[in-house]
Amino acid sequence: MKPYVFITRRMPEETIADLTDRFEVKMWDHEDIPAPREVLLAEAKKASGMITMLSDKIDEELLSAGENLKVVANLAVGFDNVDLEAATKRGIVVTNTPDVLTETTADLTFALLMAAARRIVEAADYIKADKWKGWGPYLLAGNDVYGKTIGIVGMGKIGEAVARRAKGFGMDILYHNRSRKPEAEKEIGAIYSSFDDVVTKADFVVSLAPLTAETKNLFTAEVFAKMKKSSIFINVGRGPVVDEQALYEALKRGEIAAAGLDVFEKEPISAGHPLLELPTVTALPHIGSASTETRTTMIRLCSANVKVVLSGDTPKTVVNKEVLQ
Ligand code: DGY
């Protein structure tokens, strides 16, 4: 019998050709509606390999249901949805999709920063709603980006790629990260700073931090209160890094000027979410790496990782390297 692989979303057949060749493969029927928990549990029970999404909770219960499970290939660079310790304990290889999405996610981050600064979405909605009656000197006037200070919290590869874009806009670049990035300092001129310095000095505070025990609720009411009143907060990392209620209140009270958000505490959010009612918020549905090219490359990388593990070899992008020893 061929090993069974379950993919938790519908993918184009050609992107998973690597798998359909040699394994029995089943996909969840929908592209953007998650498989219910009971389906995930039942499929995990049968599967040797799974391709999972960042919205699937791959926890102890699911991993222990997976009696034959050898590999979980998560379609994201972030893997906070996977209980890594539980997977490692069971010898299950967990892989992610770093590098291939770096530039695409940096493009989106900068696009969101520009959209929030120059009120692009608001302006596009304005004209479509037939509100444009004439040119006005301050009509939909926003903030300059060029020459301002950007503060990047979470200087991984995506952070560095955002910093390179900021350099092209003549921005001063501050960053805060667990470790210093000497190459980024030398090549891009990024200045390592304390978290406090980044949030107090930057005109654009950009969070690209992964979700960990240390970064959960990093952006609190106190942090927003320290930011410049004219500052714009951008989050393309993970929602729970921010106290969303505190962000809402900071925007409402004018403690910060605007926010561009691609990620939220609990996704998906829907109409009626308080942040969506604020004109100063530009919100996107977690599309950081969503270019067709990059998503296709990410799916292919996941497929290759599953194939390699189930063939007894070492995959390219393992998160829990200890299981391979
Ligand atoms: C990731 O890969 O972790 C990103 O959030 C996708 O946009």
Short mmCIF file of C-alpha atoms and ligand atoms in Angstrom, two decimals:
data_model
loop_
_atom_site.label_atom_id
_atom_site.label_comp_id
_atom_site.label_asym_id
_atom_site.label_seq_id
_atom_site.Cartn_x
_atom_site.Cartn_y
_atom_site.Cartn_z
CA MET A 1 0.00 0.00 0.00
CA LYS A 2 1.26 3.48 -0.88
CA PRO A 3 1.85 5.92 2.02
CA TYR A 4 -1.04 8.34 2.47
CA VAL A 5 -0.56 12.11 2.30
CA PHE A 6 -3.23 14.59 3.32
CA ILE A 7 -3.17 18.23 2.18
CA THR A 8 -5.38 20.51 4.22
CA ARG A 9 -6.38 22.80 1.31
CA ARG A 10 -7.11 22.30 -2.35
CA MET A 11 -4.00 22.91 -4.48
CA PRO A 12 -3.54 22.88 -8.24
CA GLU A 13 -2.72 19.27 -9.23
CA GLU A 14 0.46 20.27 -11.07
CA THR A 15 1.99 21.79 -7.91
CA ILE A 16 1.84 18.46 -6.11
CA ALA A 17 2.89 16.21 -8.98
CA ASP A 18 5.89 15.17 -6.88
CA LEU A 19 3.51 13.45 -4.50
CA THR A 20 0.75 12.08 -6.71
CA ASP A 21 3.39 10.06 -8.58
CA ARG A 22 4.23 7.85 -5.65
CA PHE A 23 1.79 8.36 -2.80
CA GLU A 24 -1.92 8.19 -2.23
CA VAL A 25 -2.82 11.86 -1.94
CA LYS A 26 -6.01 13.47 -0.72
CA MET A 27 -6.75 17.17 -0.54
CA TRP A 28 -9.36 19.02 1.47
CA ASP A 29 -12.04 20.22 -1.00
CA HIS A 30 -11.70 23.95 -0.44
CA GLU A 31 -9.05 26.45 -1.29
CA ASP A 32 -9.78 28.98 1.43
CA ILE A 33 -12.12 27.31 3.91
CA PRO A 34 -10.20 25.35 6.53
CA ALA A 35 -10.89 21.69 7.13
CA PRO A 36 -12.88 21.21 10.36
CA ARG A 37 -10.99 19.88 13.35
CA GLU A 38 -12.64 16.45 13.21
CA VAL A 39 -11.55 16.04 9.58
CA LEU A 40 -7.96 16.99 10.45
CA LEU A 41 -7.91 14.49 13.32
CA ALA A 42 -9.35 11.68 11.20
CA GLU A 43 -6.93 12.39 8.34
CA ALA A 44 -3.93 12.66 10.68
CA LYS A 45 -4.77 9.17 11.94
CA LYS A 46 -4.28 7.75 8.43
CA ALA A 47 -1.51 9.97 7.11
CA SER A 48 2.23 9.40 6.79
CA GLY A 49 2.66 12.97 5.63
CA MET A 50 0.62 16.17 5.81
CA ILE A 51 0.85 19.55 4.14
CA THR A 52 -0.68 22.02 6.57
CA MET A 53 -1.59 25.72 6.58
CA LEU A 54 -0.70 28.33 9.19
CA SER A 55 -4.37 28.35 10.21
CA ASP A 56 -4.38 24.61 11.10
CA LYS A 57 -3.70 23.84 14.74
CA ILE A 58 -1.12 21.06 14.73
CA ASP A 59 -1.09 20.34 18.43
CA GLU A 60 -0.38 17.43 20.76
CA GLU A 61 -3.83 15.88 20.19
CA LEU A 62 -3.46 15.89 16.41
CA LEU A 63 0.13 14.68 16.45
CA SER A 64 -0.68 11.82 18.79
CA ALA A 65 -3.58 10.83 16.53
CA GLY A 66 -1.03 10.55 13.72
CA GLU A 67 0.24 7.07 14.53
CA ASN A 68 2.05 6.82 11.18
CA LEU A 69 2.81 10.48 10.76
CA LYS A 70 6.42 11.16 9.73
CA VAL A 71 6.30 14.66 8.31
CA VAL A 72 4.29 17.86 8.63
CA ALA A 73 5.15 20.37 5.91
CA ASN A 74 3.76 23.74 6.96
CA LEU A 75 2.99 26.12 4.10
CA ALA A 76 4.52 29.20 5.77
CA VAL A 77 7.79 30.43 7.12
CA GLY A 78 6.15 30.83 10.55
CA PHE A 79 5.35 27.64 12.44
CA ASP A 80 3.71 28.91 15.63
CA ASN A 81 0.65 26.81 14.74
CA VAL A 82 2.69 23.63 15.23
CA ASP A 83 3.55 22.21 18.65
CA LEU A 84 7.19 21.62 17.84
CA GLU A 85 8.03 19.93 21.09
CA ALA A 86 5.22 17.40 20.66
CA ALA A 87 6.31 16.70 17.07
CA THR A 88 9.96 16.29 18.03
CA LYS A 89 9.05 13.97 20.90
CA ARG A 90 7.31 11.71 18.38
CA GLY A 91 10.10 11.92 15.79
CA ILE A 92 7.85 13.79 13.34
CA VAL A 93 9.77 16.06 10.98
CA VAL A 94 8.36 19.59 10.70
CA THR A 95 9.32 21.72 7.71
CA ASN A 96 8.54 25.31 6.73
CA THR A 97 9.06 27.54 3.67
CA PRO A 98 11.78 30.10 4.43
CA ASP A 99 13.71 32.11 1.80
CA VAL A 100 11.32 31.48 -1.11
CA LEU A 101 8.86 34.08 0.25
CA THR A 102 11.31 36.69 1.52
CA GLU A 103 11.13 39.25 -1.30
CA THR A 104 7.39 38.77 -1.90
CA THR A 105 6.58 39.37 1.76
CA ALA A 106 8.91 42.38 1.86
CA ASP A 107 7.10 43.80 -1.20
CA LEU A 108 3.76 43.44 0.59
CA THR A 109 5.14 44.97 3.78
CA PHE A 110 6.38 48.01 1.90
CA ALA A 111 3.17 48.24 -0.12
CA LEU A 112 1.16 48.24 3.11
CA LEU A 113 3.45 50.86 4.64
CA MET A 114 2.98 53.09 1.58
CA ALA A 115 -0.76 52.44 1.46
CA ALA A 116 -1.15 53.39 5.13
CA ALA A 117 1.06 56.46 4.76
CA ARG A 118 -0.54 57.79 1.58
CA ARG A 119 -4.10 56.61 2.33
CA ILE A 120 -4.21 54.63 -0.89
CA VAL A 121 -7.11 52.33 0.00
CA GLU A 122 -9.16 55.18 1.44
CA ALA A 123 -8.53 57.24 -1.70
CA ALA A 124 -9.46 54.37 -4.02
CA ASP A 125 -12.68 53.80 -2.05
CA TYR A 126 -13.40 57.55 -2.16
CA ILE A 127 -13.38 57.75 -5.92
CA LYS A 128 -15.40 54.53 -6.35
CA ALA A 129 -18.00 55.87 -3.90
CA ASP A 130 -18.38 58.89 -6.21
CA LYS A 131 -17.20 61.33 -3.55
CA TRP A 132 -14.65 63.15 -5.74
CA LYS A 133 -16.08 66.57 -6.46
CA GLY A 134 -12.88 68.47 -7.17
CA TRP A 135 -9.17 68.81 -6.46
CA GLY A 136 -8.35 70.13 -3.00
CA PRO A 137 -4.95 71.10 -1.53
CA TYR A 138 -5.30 68.71 1.40
CA LEU A 139 -7.71 66.24 -0.16
CA LEU A 140 -6.72 62.83 1.23
CA ALA A 141 -3.29 64.20 2.15
CA GLY A 142 -1.15 61.58 3.87
CA ASN A 143 2.39 61.26 5.20
CA ASP A 144 5.69 61.23 3.38
CA VAL A 145 7.65 58.01 3.33
CA TYR A 146 10.82 59.27 1.68
CA GLY A 147 13.47 60.40 4.16
CA LYS A 148 11.61 59.23 7.27
CA THR A 149 12.78 56.77 9.94
CA ILE A 150 11.69 53.15 9.78
CA GLY A 151 12.00 50.93 12.87
CA ILE A 152 11.96 47.22 12.13
CA VAL A 153 11.16 44.85 14.97
CA GLY A 154 12.21 41.34 13.92
CA MET A 155 15.17 41.58 11.58
CA GLY A 156 15.07 38.17 9.92
CA LYS A 157 15.45 37.77 6.18
CA ILE A 158 12.16 39.55 5.50
CA GLY A 159 13.18 42.40 7.82
CA GLU A 160 16.44 42.81 5.92
CA ALA A 161 14.60 42.79 2.59
CA VAL A 162 12.26 45.51 3.91
CA ALA A 163 15.32 47.48 5.07
CA ARG A 164 16.79 47.31 1.55
CA ARG A 165 13.58 48.78 0.16
CA ALA A 166 13.64 51.48 2.86
CA LYS A 167 17.19 52.38 1.87
CA GLY A 168 15.95 53.06 -1.65
CA PHE A 169 13.49 55.53 -0.13
CA GLY A 170 16.29 57.40 1.65
CA MET A 171 14.99 56.31 5.05
CA ASP A 172 16.97 56.05 8.28
CA ILE A 173 16.76 52.43 9.38
CA LEU A 174 16.61 51.30 13.00
CA TYR A 175 16.11 47.68 13.91
CA HIS A 176 15.61 45.51 16.94
CA ASN A 177 16.25 41.78 16.91
CA ARG A 178 17.36 38.98 19.24
CA SER A 179 20.75 39.00 17.53
CA ARG A 180 22.62 41.74 15.72
CA LYS A 181 22.91 41.67 11.94
CA PRO A 182 26.40 42.93 11.08
CA GLU A 183 25.90 42.52 7.29
CA ALA A 184 22.67 44.53 7.36
CA GLU A 185 24.44 47.20 9.39
CA LYS A 186 27.32 47.35 6.92
CA GLU A 187 25.46 46.94 3.65
CA ILE A 188 22.18 48.72 4.34
CA GLY A 189 23.25 51.07 7.12
CA ALA A 190 20.67 49.65 9.54
CA ILE A 191 21.30 50.73 13.13
CA TYR A 192 20.80 48.22 15.94
CA SER A 193 18.68 49.81 18.67
CA SER A 194 16.87 48.85 21.85
CA PHE A 195 13.17 48.03 21.45
CA ASP A 196 12.39 51.27 23.28
CA ASP A 197 14.52 53.36 20.91
CA VAL A 198 12.90 51.78 17.87
CA VAL A 199 9.36 52.48 19.02
CA THR A 200 10.05 56.00 20.29
CA LYS A 201 12.15 57.22 17.36
CA ALA A 202 10.59 55.59 14.29
CA ASP A 203 8.01 57.23 12.03
CA PHE A 204 7.09 53.76 10.80
CA VAL A 205 7.24 50.92 13.31
CA VAL A 206 7.18 47.66 11.39
CA SER A 207 6.62 44.37 13.22
CA LEU A 208 7.92 41.28 11.46
CA ALA A 209 8.59 39.37 14.66
CA PRO A 210 7.68 35.68 14.75
CA LEU A 211 5.20 34.59 17.42
CA THR A 212 7.04 33.10 20.40
CA ALA A 213 6.56 33.14 24.17
CA GLU A 214 8.81 36.25 24.25
CA THR A 215 7.02 38.20 21.52
CA LYS A 216 3.41 37.45 22.50
CA ASN A 217 1.75 40.79 23.37
CA LEU A 218 4.98 42.67 22.78
CA PHE A 219 3.08 45.74 21.57
CA THR A 220 1.09 46.82 24.61
CA ALA A 221 -0.75 50.03 25.55
CA GLU A 222 2.48 51.33 27.14
CA VAL A 223 4.40 50.71 23.93
CA PHE A 224 1.84 52.51 21.76
CA ALA A 225 1.83 55.41 24.24
CA LYS A 226 5.60 55.81 23.72
CA MET A 227 5.35 56.03 19.93
CA LYS A 228 5.25 59.37 18.12
CA LYS A 229 1.73 60.71 17.62
CA SER A 230 2.50 60.89 13.91
CA SER A 231 3.80 57.31 13.74
CA ILE A 232 2.34 54.52 11.63
CA PHE A 233 2.34 50.94 12.89
CA ILE A 234 2.67 48.08 10.40
CA ASN A 235 2.25 44.39 11.27
CA VAL A 236 3.03 41.66 8.75
CA GLY A 237 4.45 39.19 11.32
CA ARG A 238 1.86 37.58 13.57
CA GLY A 239 -1.29 39.08 15.11
CA PRO A 240 -0.83 37.92 18.73
CA VAL A 241 2.41 39.92 18.94
CA VAL A 242 0.07 42.89 19.39
CA ASP A 243 -2.47 43.65 22.10
CA GLU A 244 -5.21 44.45 19.60
CA GLN A 245 -7.45 46.23 22.08
CA ALA A 246 -4.52 48.48 23.03
CA LEU A 247 -3.82 49.18 19.35
CA TYR A 248 -7.47 50.08 18.78
CA GLU A 249 -7.46 52.48 21.72
CA ALA A 250 -4.14 54.06 20.73
CA LEU A 251 -5.54 54.76 17.24
CA LYS A 252 -8.84 56.01 18.58
CA ARG A 253 -7.14 58.36 21.05
CA GLY A 254 -4.70 59.59 18.40
CA GLU A 255 -1.64 58.25 20.24
CA ILE A 256 -0.47 56.95 16.88
CA ALA A 257 -1.60 58.13 13.45
CA ALA A 258 -2.43 54.99 11.51
CA ALA A 259 -1.88 51.26 11.15
CA GLY A 260 -1.39 48.83 8.29
CA LEU A 261 -2.26 45.28 9.33
CA ASP A 262 -1.89 42.04 7.40
CA VAL A 263 -2.28 39.82 10.47
CA PHE A 264 -4.68 39.71 13.41
CA GLU A 265 -4.98 38.15 16.84
CA LYS A 266 -7.70 35.74 15.66
CA GLU A 267 -7.98 35.14 11.93
CA PRO A 268 -10.10 35.56 9.93
CA ILE A 269 -11.67 38.79 11.18
CA SER A 270 -14.98 39.95 9.78
CA ALA A 271 -16.96 43.15 9.23
CA GLY A 272 -17.79 44.64 12.60
CA HIS A 273 -14.29 44.06 13.97
CA PRO A 274 -13.49 47.33 15.81
CA LEU A 275 -10.23 47.90 13.91
CA LEU A 276 -12.08 47.80 10.57
CA GLU A 277 -14.27 50.71 11.65
CA LEU A 278 -11.30 53.06 11.96
CA PRO A 279 -10.50 55.04 8.79
CA THR A 280 -6.86 55.10 9.89
CA VAL A 281 -6.56 51.31 9.55
CA THR A 282 -5.54 49.63 6.30
CA ALA A 283 -6.35 45.95 6.74
CA LEU A 284 -5.39 43.00 4.56
CA PRO A 285 -6.36 39.31 4.88
CA HIS A 286 -2.92 37.80 5.67
CA ILE A 287 -1.55 37.96 2.13
CA GLY A 288 2.12 38.62 2.93
CA SER A 289 3.51 35.92 0.67
CA ALA A 290 0.53 35.76 -1.68
CA SER A 291 1.93 36.19 -5.16
CA THR A 292 1.00 33.36 -7.50
CA GLU A 293 4.67 32.63 -8.21
CA THR A 294 5.69 32.50 -4.58
CA ARG A 295 2.71 30.49 -3.38
CA THR A 296 3.38 27.95 -6.15
CA THR A 297 7.03 27.74 -5.11
CA MET A 298 5.99 27.31 -1.46
CA ILE A 299 3.61 24.45 -2.32
CA ARG A 300 6.30 22.77 -4.43
CA LEU A 301 8.77 23.08 -1.55
CA CYS A 302 6.26 21.47 0.84
CA SER A 303 5.61 18.65 -1.65
CA ALA A 304 9.31 18.06 -2.11
CA ASN A 305 9.85 17.99 1.65
CA VAL A 306 7.09 15.42 2.16
CA LYS A 307 8.41 13.28 -0.68
CA VAL A 308 11.99 13.42 0.60
CA VAL A 309 11.06 12.50 4.19
CA LEU A 310 8.80 9.64 3.11
CA SER A 311 11.62 8.37 0.90
CA GLY A 312 13.96 8.31 3.91
CA ASP A 313 16.05 11.34 2.95
CA THR A 314 16.78 14.71 4.53
CA PRO A 315 14.47 17.57 3.52
CA LYS A 316 15.71 21.07 2.69
CA THR A 317 13.99 23.20 5.29
CA VAL A 318 13.55 21.38 8.58
CA VAL A 319 12.48 23.29 11.65
CA ASN A 320 13.18 20.60 14.27
CA LYS A 321 16.60 19.40 13.11
CA GLU A 322 16.98 17.29 16.28
CA VAL A 323 14.65 14.63 14.83
CA LEU A 324 17.11 13.91 12.03
CA GLN A 325 19.95 12.96 14.37
C1 DGY B 1 4.30 33.04 6.69
O1 DGY B 1 4.72 32.36 5.76
O2 DGY B 1 4.54 32.77 7.87
C2 DGY B 1 3.51 34.28 6.33
O3 DGY B 1 2.74 34.71 7.37
C3 DGY B 1 2.70 34.03 5.08
O4 DGY B 1 2.18 35.20 4.57
#
